[in-house]
XYZ file of C-alpha atoms in Angstrom:
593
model
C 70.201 -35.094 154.178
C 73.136 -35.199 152.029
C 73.288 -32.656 148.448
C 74.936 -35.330 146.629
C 73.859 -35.456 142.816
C 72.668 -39.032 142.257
C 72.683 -39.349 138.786
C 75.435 -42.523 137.713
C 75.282 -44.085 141.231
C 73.608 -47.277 139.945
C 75.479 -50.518 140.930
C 75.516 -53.859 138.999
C 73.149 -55.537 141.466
C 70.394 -52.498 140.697
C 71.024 -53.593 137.321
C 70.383 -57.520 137.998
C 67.263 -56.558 139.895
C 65.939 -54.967 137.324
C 66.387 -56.800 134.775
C 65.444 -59.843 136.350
C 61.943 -58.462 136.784
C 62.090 -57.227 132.528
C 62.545 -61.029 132.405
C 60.523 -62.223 134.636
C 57.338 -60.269 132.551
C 58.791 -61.463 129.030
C 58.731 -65.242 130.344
C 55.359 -65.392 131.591
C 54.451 -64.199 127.818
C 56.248 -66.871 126.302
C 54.565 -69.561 128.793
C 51.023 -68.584 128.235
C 51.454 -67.775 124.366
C 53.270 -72.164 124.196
C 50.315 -73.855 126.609
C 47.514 -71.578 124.503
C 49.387 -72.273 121.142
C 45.845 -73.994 119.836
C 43.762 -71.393 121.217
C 40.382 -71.822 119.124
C 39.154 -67.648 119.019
C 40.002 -64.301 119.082
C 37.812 -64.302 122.336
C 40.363 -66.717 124.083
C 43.238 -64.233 123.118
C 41.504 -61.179 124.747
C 39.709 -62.733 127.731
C 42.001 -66.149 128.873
C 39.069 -68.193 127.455
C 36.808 -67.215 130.671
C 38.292 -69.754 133.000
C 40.414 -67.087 135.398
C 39.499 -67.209 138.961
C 39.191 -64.100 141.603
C 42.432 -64.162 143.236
C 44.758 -63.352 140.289
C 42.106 -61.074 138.501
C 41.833 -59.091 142.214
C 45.745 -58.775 141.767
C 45.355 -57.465 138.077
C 43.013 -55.151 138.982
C 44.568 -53.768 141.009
C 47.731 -53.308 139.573
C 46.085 -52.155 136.025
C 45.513 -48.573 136.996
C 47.778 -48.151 140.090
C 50.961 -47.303 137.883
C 54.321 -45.545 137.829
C 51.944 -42.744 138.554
C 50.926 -43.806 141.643
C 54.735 -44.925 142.840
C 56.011 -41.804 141.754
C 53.069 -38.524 142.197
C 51.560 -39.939 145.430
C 54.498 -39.694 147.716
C 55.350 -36.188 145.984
C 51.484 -35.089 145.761
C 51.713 -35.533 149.874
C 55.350 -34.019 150.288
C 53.655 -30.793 148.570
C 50.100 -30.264 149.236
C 49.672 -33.126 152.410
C 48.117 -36.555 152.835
C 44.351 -35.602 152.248
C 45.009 -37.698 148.584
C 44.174 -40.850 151.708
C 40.526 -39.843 151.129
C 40.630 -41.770 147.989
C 40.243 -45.103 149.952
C 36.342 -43.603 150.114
C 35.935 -43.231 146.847
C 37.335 -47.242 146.119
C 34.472 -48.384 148.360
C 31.741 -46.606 146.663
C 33.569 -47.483 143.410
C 33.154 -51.359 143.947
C 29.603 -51.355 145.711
C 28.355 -49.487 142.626
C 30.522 -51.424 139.904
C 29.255 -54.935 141.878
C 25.905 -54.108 141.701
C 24.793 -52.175 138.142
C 28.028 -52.623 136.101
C 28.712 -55.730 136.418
C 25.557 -57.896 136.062
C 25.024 -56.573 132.337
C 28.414 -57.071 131.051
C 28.778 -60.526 132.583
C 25.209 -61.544 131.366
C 25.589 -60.184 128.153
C 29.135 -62.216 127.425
C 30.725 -59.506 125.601
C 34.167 -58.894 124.383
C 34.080 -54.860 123.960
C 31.910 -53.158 127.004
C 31.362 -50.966 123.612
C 29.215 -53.857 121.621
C 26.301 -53.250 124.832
C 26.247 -49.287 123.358
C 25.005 -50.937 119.556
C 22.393 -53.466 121.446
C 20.732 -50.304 123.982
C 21.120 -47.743 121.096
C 22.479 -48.037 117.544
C 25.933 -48.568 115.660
C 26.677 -45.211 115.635
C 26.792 -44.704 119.585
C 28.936 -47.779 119.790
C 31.569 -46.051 117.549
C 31.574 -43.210 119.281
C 32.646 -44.829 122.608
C 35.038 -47.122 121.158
C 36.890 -43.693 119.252
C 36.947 -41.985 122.804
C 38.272 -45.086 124.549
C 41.132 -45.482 122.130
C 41.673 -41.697 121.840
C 41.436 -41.680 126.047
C 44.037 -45.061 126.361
C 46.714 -43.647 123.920
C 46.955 -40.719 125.567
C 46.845 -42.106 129.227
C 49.466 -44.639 127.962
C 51.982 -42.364 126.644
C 52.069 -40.751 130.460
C 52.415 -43.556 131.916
C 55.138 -45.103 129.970
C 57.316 -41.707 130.148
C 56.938 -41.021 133.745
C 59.108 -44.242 134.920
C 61.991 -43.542 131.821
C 61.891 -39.361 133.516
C 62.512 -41.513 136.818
C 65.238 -44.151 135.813
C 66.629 -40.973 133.776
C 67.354 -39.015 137.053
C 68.296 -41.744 139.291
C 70.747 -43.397 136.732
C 71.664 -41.466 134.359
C 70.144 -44.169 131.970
C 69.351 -42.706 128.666
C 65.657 -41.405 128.703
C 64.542 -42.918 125.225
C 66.268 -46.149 125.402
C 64.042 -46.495 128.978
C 60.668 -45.781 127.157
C 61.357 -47.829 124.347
C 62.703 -51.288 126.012
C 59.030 -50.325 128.776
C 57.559 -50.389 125.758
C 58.984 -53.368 123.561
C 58.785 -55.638 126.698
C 55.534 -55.254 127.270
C 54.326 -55.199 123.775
C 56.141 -58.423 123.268
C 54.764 -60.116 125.856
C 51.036 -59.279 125.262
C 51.167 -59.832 121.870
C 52.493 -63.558 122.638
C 50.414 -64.212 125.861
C 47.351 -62.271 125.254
C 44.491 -61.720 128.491
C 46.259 -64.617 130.847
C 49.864 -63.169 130.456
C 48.845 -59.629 131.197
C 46.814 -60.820 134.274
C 49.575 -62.672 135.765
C 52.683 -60.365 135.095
C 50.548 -57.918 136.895
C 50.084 -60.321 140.296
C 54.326 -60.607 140.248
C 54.505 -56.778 139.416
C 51.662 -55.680 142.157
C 54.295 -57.871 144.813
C 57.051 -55.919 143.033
C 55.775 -53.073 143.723
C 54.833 -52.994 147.094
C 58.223 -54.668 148.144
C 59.781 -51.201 146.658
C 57.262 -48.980 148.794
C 58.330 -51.613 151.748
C 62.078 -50.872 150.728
C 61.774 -47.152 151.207
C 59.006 -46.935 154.273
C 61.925 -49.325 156.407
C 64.796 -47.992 155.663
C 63.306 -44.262 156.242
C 61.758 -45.844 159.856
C 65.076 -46.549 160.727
C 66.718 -43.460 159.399
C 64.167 -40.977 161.476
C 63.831 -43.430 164.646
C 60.681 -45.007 164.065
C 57.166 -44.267 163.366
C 55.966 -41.745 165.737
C 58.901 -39.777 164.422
C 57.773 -39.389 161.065
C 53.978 -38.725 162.017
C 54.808 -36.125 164.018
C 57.487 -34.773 161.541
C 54.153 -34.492 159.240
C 51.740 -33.414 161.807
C 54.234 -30.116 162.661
C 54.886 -29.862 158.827
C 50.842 -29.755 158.415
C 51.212 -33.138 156.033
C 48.411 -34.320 158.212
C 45.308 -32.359 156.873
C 43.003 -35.211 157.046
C 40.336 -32.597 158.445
C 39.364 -30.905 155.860
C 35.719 -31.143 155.115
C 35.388 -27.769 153.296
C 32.496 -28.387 150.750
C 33.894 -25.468 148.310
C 34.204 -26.727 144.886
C 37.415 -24.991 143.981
C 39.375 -26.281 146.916
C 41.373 -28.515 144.864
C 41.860 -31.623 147.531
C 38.971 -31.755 150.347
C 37.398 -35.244 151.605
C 34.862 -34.504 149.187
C 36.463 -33.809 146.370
C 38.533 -36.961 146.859
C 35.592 -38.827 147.663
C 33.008 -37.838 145.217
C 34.858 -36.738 142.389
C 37.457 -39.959 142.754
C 34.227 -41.919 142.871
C 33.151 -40.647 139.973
C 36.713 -41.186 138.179
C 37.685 -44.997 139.858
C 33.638 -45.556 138.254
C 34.828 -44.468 134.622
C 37.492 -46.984 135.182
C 35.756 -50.033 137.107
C 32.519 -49.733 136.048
C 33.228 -49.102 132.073
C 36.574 -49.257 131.153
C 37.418 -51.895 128.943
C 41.156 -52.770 130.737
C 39.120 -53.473 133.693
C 35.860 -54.808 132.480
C 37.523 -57.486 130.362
C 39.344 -58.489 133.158
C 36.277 -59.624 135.317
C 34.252 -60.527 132.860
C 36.658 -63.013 132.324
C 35.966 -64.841 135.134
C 34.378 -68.369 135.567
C 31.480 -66.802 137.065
C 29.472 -63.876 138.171
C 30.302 -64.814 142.183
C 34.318 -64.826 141.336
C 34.191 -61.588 139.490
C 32.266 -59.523 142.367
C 34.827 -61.424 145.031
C 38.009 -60.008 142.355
C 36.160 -56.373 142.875
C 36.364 -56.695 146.362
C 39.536 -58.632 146.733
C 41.259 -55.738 144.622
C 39.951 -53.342 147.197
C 42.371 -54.626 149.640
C 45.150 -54.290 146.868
C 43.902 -50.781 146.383
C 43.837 -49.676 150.253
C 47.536 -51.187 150.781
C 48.739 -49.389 147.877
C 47.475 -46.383 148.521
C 48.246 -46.311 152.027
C 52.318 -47.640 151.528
C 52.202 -44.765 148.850
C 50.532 -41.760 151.294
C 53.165 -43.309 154.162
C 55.737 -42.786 151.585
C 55.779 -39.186 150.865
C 55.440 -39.001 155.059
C 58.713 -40.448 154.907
C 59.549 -37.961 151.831
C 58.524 -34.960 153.713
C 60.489 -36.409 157.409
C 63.608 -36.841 155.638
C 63.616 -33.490 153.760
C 62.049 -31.320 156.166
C 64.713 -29.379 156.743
C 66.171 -29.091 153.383
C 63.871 -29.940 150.389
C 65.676 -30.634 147.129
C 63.767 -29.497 144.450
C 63.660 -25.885 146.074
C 67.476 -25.839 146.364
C 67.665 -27.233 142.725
C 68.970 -30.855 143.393
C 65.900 -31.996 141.199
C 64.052 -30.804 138.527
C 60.695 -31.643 139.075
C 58.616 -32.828 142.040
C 58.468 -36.406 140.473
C 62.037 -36.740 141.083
C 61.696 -36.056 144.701
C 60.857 -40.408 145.361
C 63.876 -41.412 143.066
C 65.993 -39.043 144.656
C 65.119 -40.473 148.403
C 66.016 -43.657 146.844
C 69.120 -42.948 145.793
C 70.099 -40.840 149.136
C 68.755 -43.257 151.575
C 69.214 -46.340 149.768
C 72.435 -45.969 147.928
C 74.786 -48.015 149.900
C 73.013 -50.814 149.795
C 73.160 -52.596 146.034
C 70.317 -54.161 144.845
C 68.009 -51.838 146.429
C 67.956 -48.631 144.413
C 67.335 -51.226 141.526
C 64.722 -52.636 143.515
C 62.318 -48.775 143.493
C 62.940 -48.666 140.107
C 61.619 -52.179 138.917
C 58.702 -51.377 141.184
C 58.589 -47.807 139.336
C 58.442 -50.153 136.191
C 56.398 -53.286 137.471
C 53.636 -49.921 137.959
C 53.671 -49.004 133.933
C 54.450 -52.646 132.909
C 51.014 -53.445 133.998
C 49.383 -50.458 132.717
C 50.867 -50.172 129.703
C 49.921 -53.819 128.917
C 46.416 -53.567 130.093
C 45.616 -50.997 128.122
C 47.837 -52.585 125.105
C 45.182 -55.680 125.329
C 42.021 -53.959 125.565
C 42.782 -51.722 122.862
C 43.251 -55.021 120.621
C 39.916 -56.112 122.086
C 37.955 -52.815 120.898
C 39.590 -52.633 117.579
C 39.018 -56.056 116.651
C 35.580 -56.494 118.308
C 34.040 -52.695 117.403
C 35.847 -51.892 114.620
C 36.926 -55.088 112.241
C 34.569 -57.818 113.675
C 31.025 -56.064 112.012
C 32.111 -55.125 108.792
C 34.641 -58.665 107.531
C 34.053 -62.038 107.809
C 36.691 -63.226 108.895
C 37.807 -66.870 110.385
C 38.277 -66.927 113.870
C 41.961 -67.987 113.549
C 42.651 -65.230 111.105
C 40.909 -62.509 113.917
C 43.641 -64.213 116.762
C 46.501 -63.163 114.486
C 44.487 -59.859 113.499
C 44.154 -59.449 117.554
C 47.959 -59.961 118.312
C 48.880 -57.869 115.019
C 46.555 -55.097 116.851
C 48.678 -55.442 120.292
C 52.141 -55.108 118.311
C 50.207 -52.502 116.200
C 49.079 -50.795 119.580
C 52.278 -51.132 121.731
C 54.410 -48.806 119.132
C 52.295 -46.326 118.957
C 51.777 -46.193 122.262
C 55.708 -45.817 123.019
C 55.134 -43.290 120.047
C 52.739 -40.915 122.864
C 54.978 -41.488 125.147
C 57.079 -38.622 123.308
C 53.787 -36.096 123.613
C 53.955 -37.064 127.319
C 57.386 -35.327 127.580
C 55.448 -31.974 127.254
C 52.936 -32.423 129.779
C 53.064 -31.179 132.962
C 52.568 -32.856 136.731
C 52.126 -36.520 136.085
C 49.595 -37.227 139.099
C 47.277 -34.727 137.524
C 47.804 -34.741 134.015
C 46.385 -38.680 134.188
C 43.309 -37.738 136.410
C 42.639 -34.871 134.183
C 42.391 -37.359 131.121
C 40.159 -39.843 132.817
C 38.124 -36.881 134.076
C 37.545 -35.078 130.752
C 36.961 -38.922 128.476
C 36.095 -41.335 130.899
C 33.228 -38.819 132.816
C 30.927 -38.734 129.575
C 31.310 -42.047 128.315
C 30.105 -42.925 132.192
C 26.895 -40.975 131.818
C 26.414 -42.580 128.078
C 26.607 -46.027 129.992
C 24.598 -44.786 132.908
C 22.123 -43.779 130.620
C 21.562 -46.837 129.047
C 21.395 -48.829 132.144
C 19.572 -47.078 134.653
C 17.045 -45.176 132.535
C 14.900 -47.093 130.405
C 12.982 -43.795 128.363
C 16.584 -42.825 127.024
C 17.182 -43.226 123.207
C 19.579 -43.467 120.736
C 19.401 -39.406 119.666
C 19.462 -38.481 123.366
C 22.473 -40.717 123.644
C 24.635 -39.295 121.227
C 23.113 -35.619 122.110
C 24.009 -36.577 125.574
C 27.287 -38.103 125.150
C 28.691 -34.651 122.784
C 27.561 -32.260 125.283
C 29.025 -34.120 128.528
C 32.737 -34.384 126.060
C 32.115 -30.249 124.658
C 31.707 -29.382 128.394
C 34.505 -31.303 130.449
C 36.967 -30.578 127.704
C 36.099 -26.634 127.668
C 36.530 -26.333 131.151
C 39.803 -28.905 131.249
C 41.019 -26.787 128.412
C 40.301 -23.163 130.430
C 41.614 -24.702 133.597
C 45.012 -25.295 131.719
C 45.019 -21.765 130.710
C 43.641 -20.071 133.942
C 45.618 -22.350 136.276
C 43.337 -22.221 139.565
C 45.632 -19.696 142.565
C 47.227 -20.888 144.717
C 44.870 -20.364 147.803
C 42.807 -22.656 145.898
C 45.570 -25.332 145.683
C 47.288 -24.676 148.895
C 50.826 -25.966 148.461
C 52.302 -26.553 152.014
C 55.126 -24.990 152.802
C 58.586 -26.165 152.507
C 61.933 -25.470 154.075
C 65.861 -25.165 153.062
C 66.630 -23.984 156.781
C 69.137 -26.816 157.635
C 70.896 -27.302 153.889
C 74.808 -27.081 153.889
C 76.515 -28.574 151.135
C 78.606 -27.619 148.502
C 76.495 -26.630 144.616
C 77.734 -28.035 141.546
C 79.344 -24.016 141.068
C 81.190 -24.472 143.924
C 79.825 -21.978 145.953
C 78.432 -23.114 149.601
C 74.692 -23.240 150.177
C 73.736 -22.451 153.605
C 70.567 -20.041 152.583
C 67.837 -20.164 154.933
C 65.513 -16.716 153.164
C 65.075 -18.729 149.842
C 61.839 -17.909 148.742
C 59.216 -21.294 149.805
C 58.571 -23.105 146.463
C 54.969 -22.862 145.132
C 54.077 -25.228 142.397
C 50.986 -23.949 140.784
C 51.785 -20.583 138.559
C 49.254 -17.551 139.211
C 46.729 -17.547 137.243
C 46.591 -14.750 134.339
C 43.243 -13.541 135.518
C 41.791 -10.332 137.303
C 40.445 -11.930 140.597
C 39.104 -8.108 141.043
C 36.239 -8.690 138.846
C 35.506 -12.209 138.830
C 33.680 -13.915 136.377
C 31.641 -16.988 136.844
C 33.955 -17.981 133.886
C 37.123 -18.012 136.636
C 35.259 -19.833 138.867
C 34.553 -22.497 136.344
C 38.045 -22.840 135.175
C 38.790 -22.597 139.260
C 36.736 -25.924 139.444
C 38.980 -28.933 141.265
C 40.214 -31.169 138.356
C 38.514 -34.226 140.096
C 35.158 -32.756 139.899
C 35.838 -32.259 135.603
C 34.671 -36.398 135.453
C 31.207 -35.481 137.664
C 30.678 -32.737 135.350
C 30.765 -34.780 132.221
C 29.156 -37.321 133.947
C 25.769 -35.327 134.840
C 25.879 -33.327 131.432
C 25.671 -36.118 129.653
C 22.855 -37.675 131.780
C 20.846 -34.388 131.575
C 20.908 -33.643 128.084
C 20.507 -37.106 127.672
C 17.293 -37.324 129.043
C 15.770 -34.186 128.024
C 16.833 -35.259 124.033
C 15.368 -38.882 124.859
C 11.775 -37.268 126.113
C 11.549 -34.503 123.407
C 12.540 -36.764 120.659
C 10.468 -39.796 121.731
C 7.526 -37.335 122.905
C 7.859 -35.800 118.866
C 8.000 -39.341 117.485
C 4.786 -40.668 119.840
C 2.960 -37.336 118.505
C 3.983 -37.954 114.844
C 2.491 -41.289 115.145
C -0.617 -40.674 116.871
C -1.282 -38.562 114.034
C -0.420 -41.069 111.366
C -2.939 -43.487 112.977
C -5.538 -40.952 113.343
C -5.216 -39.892 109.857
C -5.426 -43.593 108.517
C -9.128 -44.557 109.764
C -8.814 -43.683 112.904
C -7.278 -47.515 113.736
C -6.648 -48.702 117.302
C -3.067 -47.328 119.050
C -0.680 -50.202 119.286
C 0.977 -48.377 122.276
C 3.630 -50.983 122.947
C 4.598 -50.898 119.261
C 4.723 -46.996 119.515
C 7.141 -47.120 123.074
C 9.521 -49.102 120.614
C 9.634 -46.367 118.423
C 9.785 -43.460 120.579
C 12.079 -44.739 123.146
C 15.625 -47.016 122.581
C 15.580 -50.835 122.855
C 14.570 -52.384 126.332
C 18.072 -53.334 127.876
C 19.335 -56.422 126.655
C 20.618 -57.358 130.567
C 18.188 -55.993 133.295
C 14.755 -57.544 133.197
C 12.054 -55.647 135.887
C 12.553 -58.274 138.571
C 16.107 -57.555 138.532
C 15.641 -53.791 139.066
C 12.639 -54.063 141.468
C 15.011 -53.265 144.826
C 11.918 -54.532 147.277
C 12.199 -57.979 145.578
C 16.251 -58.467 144.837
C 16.825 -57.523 148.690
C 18.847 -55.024 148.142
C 16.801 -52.197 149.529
């Protein structure tokens, strides 16, 4: 395709587009924050009162954590290393089965605000704190990434100034959750989930037509060897195999579905337990079509470019650039719909940004000021929307530290991997195994975070080689166009791109170390995961078997008096979970064996 620099080719209808959907979002804000003007609670600000149905909360869900990340690193993540990343829709499926059937039930019967408030009723204040510091630690971070990635985009395409793109992402969407609270952020994300596949539609047509039709671009990635969907290699290093994907995505879409506050208080806030298990499925549909438009994308990416990629001949930067570029070369003479990717680019961080803007609100007001004032519940609704302004600047504020950080797609995962994984075993702990206590918790919790961030840490430093990441290669045979220097570019021996830098390591003696730091960056959220579990469990028994002993003794000492053994359990083990009684996890009865 053409070498033509596409910065400054934005039209006035791109323009209209776009802004249009900015004011689209800020108006649904306004509407929700004049019919709720007499909302009664805090509660009603961060969870639309409880009255939402499935269809828009599927929508929301769906849109929460598939972001500018997933608009812009998908289609590039299969232009480079091929379309295995379609493996994930696996992962969804286990994702909601599991989420449905544990998750779920507890939070919804428990009627909580903060997923974090269950941590204080299984095990003690202190545990509760802990998860709600991680989450907010976990969010900000996440946010920052997500907000910068679509400004990096609209910087490229337009020339629009980078900052000025982060901050009006950021003051939009802070305006209109602070206004609208739960019900505005639910239904900006149903227009910006439409949005946003209408700009994957945009780009998958026009590229159709461009290559002459379907077959034409699968086979374009089948030759290219885009179409590794065969790769069932069970090595742990490999960084993208079907299980990999499967399992370790399971593992990460479970941090996010199953505990996550941006997506718990989402179906929790549903009229009832039967509409938020339909939203989980419903939003597995959402997830499937996005994923799919995305993985089609980067077919197209990799069809039109074949013959002359971009970022090897220095048209682009970064591999991120590579969708916004396509955009702008394919779609350029047609006004309105270059604007059109990049509101979708948008619509993707809009909703992420403000679903994470309202459920950190929820945690700090629920975890954090709630126990320790007494406030009025009117005073905690302003405290809640203070909390969402509070939140949305300093998020806009990470989006800065974002600017250092490497490859977007993986940079996210990593973050959810190293948090989220621990914080999953602290909740699976308390749910699924009734002996664990409050010292094993904590115990458990610390090792699972010392663990994923040590090896998250090391795998920054000893990047994993490249047979372990297997970039694809990519071509410049058929470029000829004239560089910015004016010299002609016809090379066809440039050397093929790789993206992952060589580890400085000696593979001659290889340390189990290496291997370690080699591990795929989906499997760092299993890791944390287990740990925690584990150590957990072994804390829980030791502890509670110490405890049992201690007071076996007491009582033998004193008279020799009669064991109250149900009294002792109490001690030696946490509380009974508030949510599950036995019938409920007796599989035989519940039909679910």
């Amino acid at each position: 395709m053409s070498g033509i620099s596409v910065a400054g080719s934005f039209a006035v209808a791109d323009y209209v587009v776009f802004a249009v959907m900015l004011l689209v979002s800020a108006a649904v804000g306004v509407y929700f924050a004049w019919t709720d003007r007499r909302q009664r609670s805090a509660g009603d600000f961060l969870t639309g009162g409880r009255r939402l149905t499935a269809l828009p909360v599927s929508m929301s869900l769906s849109a929460s954590f598939m972001s500018a990340i997933t608009v812009l690193g998908n289609p590039a993540e299969v232009y480079r290393y091929g379309a295995s990343i379609a493996f994930y829709a696996v992962s969804y499926v286990f994702t909601m089965v599991i989420t449905s059937e544990v998750f779920l039930p507890v939070f919804y019967k428990l009627s909580i605000t903060s997923t974090y408030e269950y941590l204080e009723l299984r095990f003690n204040r202190a545990t509760r704190l802990m998860g709600t510091m991680l989450f907010i630690v976990q969010t900000i971070l996440y946010t920052g990434i997500v907000i910068y990635a679509p400004a990096l985009a609209l910087n490229q395409v337009t020339g629009l100034d980078l900052w000025g793109a982060v901050i009006s992402t950021g003051v939009v969407c802070t305006f209109y959750c602070t206004m609208g609270g739960l019900k505005a952020v639910v239904w900006t994300d149903v227009i910006q989930l439409g949005v946003m596949l209408a700009g994957f539609l945009t780009v998958i047509i026009r590229s159709v037509v461009l290559q002459g039709g379907f077959i034409n671009i699968i086979s374009d990635s089948q030759q290219g060897g885009r179409l590794n969907l065969l790769d069932f290699d069970p090595n742990p290093l490999r960084r993208h195999t079907f299980w990999t994907l499967s399992i370790g995505g399971a593992f990460i879409w479970l941090s996010i579905y199953g505990i996550n506050q941006a997506q718990v208080q989402r179906y929790i806030a549903c009229k009832s337990m039967t509409q938020a298990r339909l939203a989980l499925f419903i939003n597995l549909l959402g997830l499937w079509s996005i994923l799919l438009s995305s993985v089609f994308a980067g077919m197209c990416l990799f069809s039109v470019y074949k013959s002359c990629d971009p970022w090897t001949t220095g048209l682009i930067s970064a591999p991120d650039q590579l969708m916004p570029y396509l955009v702008m070369d394919i779609l350029g003479g047609y006004p309105g719909l270059p604007g059109l990717f990049v509101a979708a680019t948008y619509s993707g961080s809009l909703s992420t940004v403000s679903s994470s803007i309202n459920a950190l609100a929820a945690v700090t007001v629920e975890d954090i000021i709630r126990p320790y004032t007494n406030f009025s519940e009117k005073r905690l609704t302003w405290i809640s929307k203070g909390m969402s302004f509070f939140y949305g600047i300093l998020c806009i504020g990470m989006a800065g530290l974002a600017s250092f950080m490497g490859g977007i797609l993986q940079a996210a995962v990593s973050i959810f991997g190293i948090i989220g994984g621990p914080l999953l075993g602290l909740f699976t702990l308390g749910i699924l195994c009734p002996l664990a206590n409050s010292k094993g918790a904590l115990s458990g919790l610390l090792s699972g975070m010392a663990l994923s961030l040590w090896v998250g840490i090391g795998a920054q430093i000893y990047p994993p080689s490249n047979a372990l990441s297997q970039p694809l290669p990519l071509s410049t045979e058929g470029c000829n166009f004239t560089t910015a220097h004016g010299s002609n570019f016809t090379s066809s021996t440039l050397p093929i791109q790789n993206f992952t830098s060589v580890a400085p390591v000696h593979h001659g003696d290889k340390s189990v170390l290496t291997d370690l730091y080699s591990l795929s960056y989906l499997y760092f959220s299993p890791l944390g995961t287990i740990t925690a579990i584990g150590v957990g469990l072994v804390v829980s028994v030791l502890t509670g078997k110490l405890i049992f002993l201690l007071s076996q003794l007491l009582s033998l000492t004193e008279t020799f008096g009669h064991l109250d053994l149900k009294k002792d359990r109490e001690m030696a083990f946490g509380n009974a979970n508030p949510a599950f009684s036995d019938f409920e996890l007796d599989l035989a009865k519940s039909g679910l064996s």
